[in-house]
Amino acid sequence: MFGINNGSIESSTGEMAYVAFGKGKEALFIIPGLSDGIQTVKNKGLLLSWYYKVYAEHYRVYVISRLRPTPQGYTTKDMAKDIIYAMDKLDKNAASIVGFSMGGMIAQYVAIDYPERVKKLVIGISISKPNETLKKVVGKWIRYAIEDDYGALTLDTMEKTFTQKHLRKYRPFYPIIKRMGKPLSLVSFIVQANACIEHNSYGELSKIKAPTLIIGGDEDYVVGPNTSEEMADMIRDSKLILLKGLGHGAYEEDKKFNERVLKFLLKED
């Protein structure tokens, strides 16, 4: 339907799974969040092309996973370098970059370190420097992962991500949800979660030159309060959208979330 391709990009230390779809000529790279540490995008082309279908009419979309095996000490800055490596292998000199949650952290460094490669930048439900909320929440997830308590990790992630209204739909299914999709190993998740806690691009955000949209909820219990506003203050001429009453799950709970992002991407400068 959208020219779906499930592929992988090999490097000297491993490989990055990706999916590509869409009818457009311009490239759009989407960087997923910390859930990538649980499952990569491998063979999820059909699912992701449906979820991101609003972009497919206008762009050739690439959703890129992190390197596997995931090396110890792997930082968001390293991950940004790998996105550029993927762009090179896919023969894309420049693209619009969209990152959600941890993907937004990586996207920041793509725009900071490789400004000539970024046409437009979207940072969604993300953060630019550590705070107590992030360290407490993600630190708890790391402990669950170390203990191999996938059920507790999954349910706590949901409780911190979504609003009470949304959670009421899911809670009856928790006994099933906490058993679904458990990976063979949580090592990649632990490495990526530590990279989240250590991420600090705040002092370099002023280097971002690409037109930038920052979008998030005003009641985010994962990254904490005011994180979107902090980034908007540091990135010159950036656009800020705060979604009232929503949190880290704004991408799912706000039915117009992707449309808001697309409107920014398509707007003439």
XYZ file of C-alpha atoms in Angstrom:
269
model
C 0.000 0.000 0.000
C 2.776 2.439 0.932
C 5.755 0.671 -0.664
C 6.708 -0.989 2.625
C 10.252 -2.222 3.085
C 11.531 -4.066 6.159
C 15.303 -3.863 6.207
C 18.477 -3.613 8.247
C 21.650 -1.565 8.105
C 24.847 -3.368 8.999
C 27.873 -1.809 10.647
C 31.138 -3.159 11.987
C 29.584 -3.658 15.429
C 26.046 -4.833 14.665
C 22.921 -3.861 12.774
C 20.024 -1.429 12.923
C 16.581 -2.608 11.881
C 14.449 -0.159 9.945
C 11.168 0.052 8.106
C 10.498 2.345 5.167
C 7.212 3.341 3.572
C 5.508 6.270 1.901
C 4.936 7.861 -1.488
C 6.797 11.135 -1.075
C 10.167 12.169 -2.444
C 11.367 13.957 0.705
C 12.827 11.789 3.482
C 11.414 11.761 7.014
C 13.306 9.874 9.716
C 11.369 8.868 12.836
C 13.349 7.863 15.925
C 11.320 5.779 18.406
C 11.421 6.003 22.184
C 12.757 3.760 24.929
C 10.367 0.963 23.955
C 12.928 0.257 21.234
C 14.970 -1.314 24.020
C 12.218 -3.920 24.389
C 11.446 -4.551 20.730
C 12.993 -3.145 17.580
C 10.999 -2.174 14.500
C 12.076 -5.372 12.748
C 9.281 -6.680 10.487
C 6.813 -4.067 11.758
C 6.437 -2.266 8.454
C 2.713 -2.944 8.094
C 1.932 -1.827 11.644
C 4.083 1.308 11.525
C 2.918 2.337 8.065
C -0.641 2.290 9.373
C 0.234 4.144 12.584
C 2.161 6.855 10.730
C -0.045 6.851 7.634
C -0.593 10.630 7.709
C 3.079 11.110 6.787
C 3.110 8.483 4.036
C 1.293 10.627 1.479
C 3.969 13.321 1.672
C 7.238 11.585 2.639
C 9.320 8.498 2.268
C 9.350 7.584 5.954
C 12.149 5.691 7.701
C 11.702 4.405 11.258
C 15.124 3.440 12.612
C 15.929 1.221 15.598
C 19.018 1.426 17.755
C 22.092 -0.715 17.182
C 21.921 -4.389 18.134
C 23.740 -5.748 20.001
C 23.555 -2.576 22.054
C 27.042 -1.700 23.337
C 27.633 -0.825 26.972
C 28.037 2.905 27.510
C 26.008 3.675 24.369
C 24.948 7.335 24.651
C 22.304 9.432 22.935
C 25.158 11.208 21.150
C 26.414 7.847 19.847
C 22.889 6.986 18.743
C 22.655 10.258 16.813
C 25.872 9.352 15.005
C 24.270 6.031 14.067
C 21.251 7.840 12.609
C 23.627 9.753 10.339
C 25.320 6.465 9.422
C 21.896 5.087 8.486
C 21.152 8.177 6.402
C 24.422 7.681 4.551
C 23.695 4.017 3.876
C 20.206 4.914 2.651
C 21.696 7.641 0.430
C 19.870 10.516 2.134
C 21.921 13.696 2.354
C 19.308 15.522 4.413
C 15.942 14.763 5.974
C 13.380 15.997 8.424
C 13.944 14.348 11.801
C 11.162 13.424 14.224
C 11.960 11.949 17.636
C 9.565 10.911 20.371
C 10.577 10.573 24.042
C 14.084 9.068 23.999
C 13.972 9.484 20.234
C 13.622 13.207 20.862
C 16.833 13.156 22.890
C 18.661 11.477 20.025
C 17.110 13.893 17.523
C 18.520 16.814 19.520
C 22.056 15.561 18.977
C 21.411 14.847 15.302
C 20.484 18.523 14.874
C 23.286 19.799 17.143
C 26.144 17.740 15.696
C 25.014 17.461 12.063
C 23.031 20.646 11.329
C 23.510 20.401 7.571
C 21.675 17.046 7.536
C 18.459 18.281 9.191
C 15.757 20.093 7.222
C 13.211 20.268 10.034
C 13.240 18.932 13.579
C 10.425 17.682 15.803
C 11.088 16.921 19.471
C 8.100 15.163 21.010
C 7.387 14.450 24.708
C 11.074 14.672 25.518
C 13.708 16.279 27.716
C 17.128 17.892 27.287
C 18.720 17.411 30.710
C 18.298 15.101 33.704
C 15.823 15.943 36.439
C 14.604 14.172 39.557
C 11.381 12.945 37.951
C 13.167 11.260 35.060
C 15.856 9.748 37.278
C 13.289 8.344 39.707
C 10.930 6.925 37.080
C 13.483 5.497 34.650
C 15.684 4.369 37.537
C 12.768 2.268 38.779
C 12.342 0.761 35.316
C 16.027 -0.139 35.251
C 15.663 -1.962 38.582
C 12.698 -3.927 37.253
C 14.702 -4.841 34.146
C 17.731 -5.949 36.169
C 15.391 -8.145 38.242
C 13.864 -9.467 34.997
C 10.434 -8.373 36.211
C 8.990 -7.608 32.802
C 5.413 -7.525 34.088
C 6.142 -4.821 36.654
C 8.162 -2.862 34.085
C 5.335 -2.958 31.551
C 2.570 -1.981 33.957
C 4.548 0.806 35.638
C 5.402 2.213 32.215
C 1.724 2.358 31.348
C 0.744 3.889 34.692
C 3.333 6.656 34.290
C 2.599 7.263 30.602
C -1.161 7.560 30.264
C -3.932 9.585 31.894
C -6.383 7.977 34.297
C -9.127 8.160 31.686
C -7.002 6.218 29.223
C -5.791 3.710 31.806
C -9.327 2.703 32.725
C -9.571 1.103 29.284
C -6.402 -0.933 29.783
C -6.419 -2.010 33.435
C -8.884 -4.893 32.966
C -6.369 -6.389 30.524
C -3.253 -5.991 32.710
C -2.952 -9.745 33.444
C -2.589 -10.314 29.687
C -0.599 -7.178 28.852
C 2.154 -7.889 31.378
C 2.903 -11.201 29.635
C 2.909 -9.888 26.079
C 6.038 -9.151 24.069
C 8.693 -10.091 26.617
C 12.109 -10.074 24.896
C 14.722 -12.758 25.445
C 16.916 -10.161 27.136
C 16.436 -6.726 28.690
C 20.105 -5.753 28.326
C 19.406 -3.310 25.485
C 16.628 -1.700 27.490
C 18.935 -1.197 30.482
C 21.669 0.371 28.336
C 19.198 2.694 26.615
C 17.477 3.621 29.877
C 20.822 4.615 31.382
C 21.478 6.742 28.295
C 18.174 8.533 28.951
C 19.140 9.368 32.512
C 22.570 10.618 31.429
C 21.343 12.644 28.444
C 22.235 16.325 28.721
C 22.166 18.455 25.585
C 20.659 21.514 27.268
C 23.755 23.706 27.021
C 24.064 22.980 23.292
C 20.449 23.450 22.208
C 21.211 26.961 20.968
C 23.315 25.327 18.228
C 20.179 23.921 16.605
C 19.526 25.839 13.388
C 16.749 23.795 11.782
C 13.130 24.947 12.134
C 11.992 23.123 15.258
C 8.699 22.001 16.759
C 8.574 20.980 20.407
C 5.386 19.164 21.360
C 4.411 17.561 24.652
C 1.852 17.263 27.405
C 1.697 19.639 30.356
C 1.234 16.775 32.864
C 4.084 14.425 31.976
C 5.023 12.089 34.834
C 7.960 10.497 33.005
C 10.089 13.479 31.960
C 8.617 15.865 34.528
C 7.253 19.411 34.325
C 8.413 22.282 32.097
C 10.785 20.209 29.977
C 9.234 21.297 26.679
C 9.271 24.936 27.748
C 12.952 24.656 28.723
C 13.865 23.445 25.255
C 11.725 26.050 23.520
C 13.508 28.791 25.464
C 16.883 27.532 24.238
C 16.095 26.840 20.571
C 15.750 30.055 18.624
C 12.446 30.603 16.804
C 11.157 27.173 17.813
C 7.433 26.457 17.938
C 5.969 25.038 21.159
C 2.747 23.043 21.433
C 1.638 22.050 24.940
C -1.269 19.638 25.105
C -3.377 20.392 28.149
C -4.125 17.587 30.564
C -1.968 15.062 28.734
C 1.267 13.393 29.698
C 3.898 11.128 28.183
C 1.236 9.275 26.216
C 0.097 12.401 24.380
C 1.193 10.833 21.086
C -1.570 8.240 21.534
C -4.187 10.128 23.518
C -4.246 13.254 21.356
C -5.990 12.040 18.215
C -4.534 14.937 16.210
C -0.950 14.492 17.413
C 0.512 13.298 14.106
C -1.566 15.822 12.174
C -0.089 18.622 14.295
C 3.413 17.380 13.521
C 2.661 17.022 9.817
C 1.234 20.540 9.631
C 4.523 21.893 10.991
C 6.599 19.779 8.622
C 4.672 20.886 5.551
C 4.543 24.566 6.444
C 6.621 26.749 4.158
C 9.396 28.602 5.988
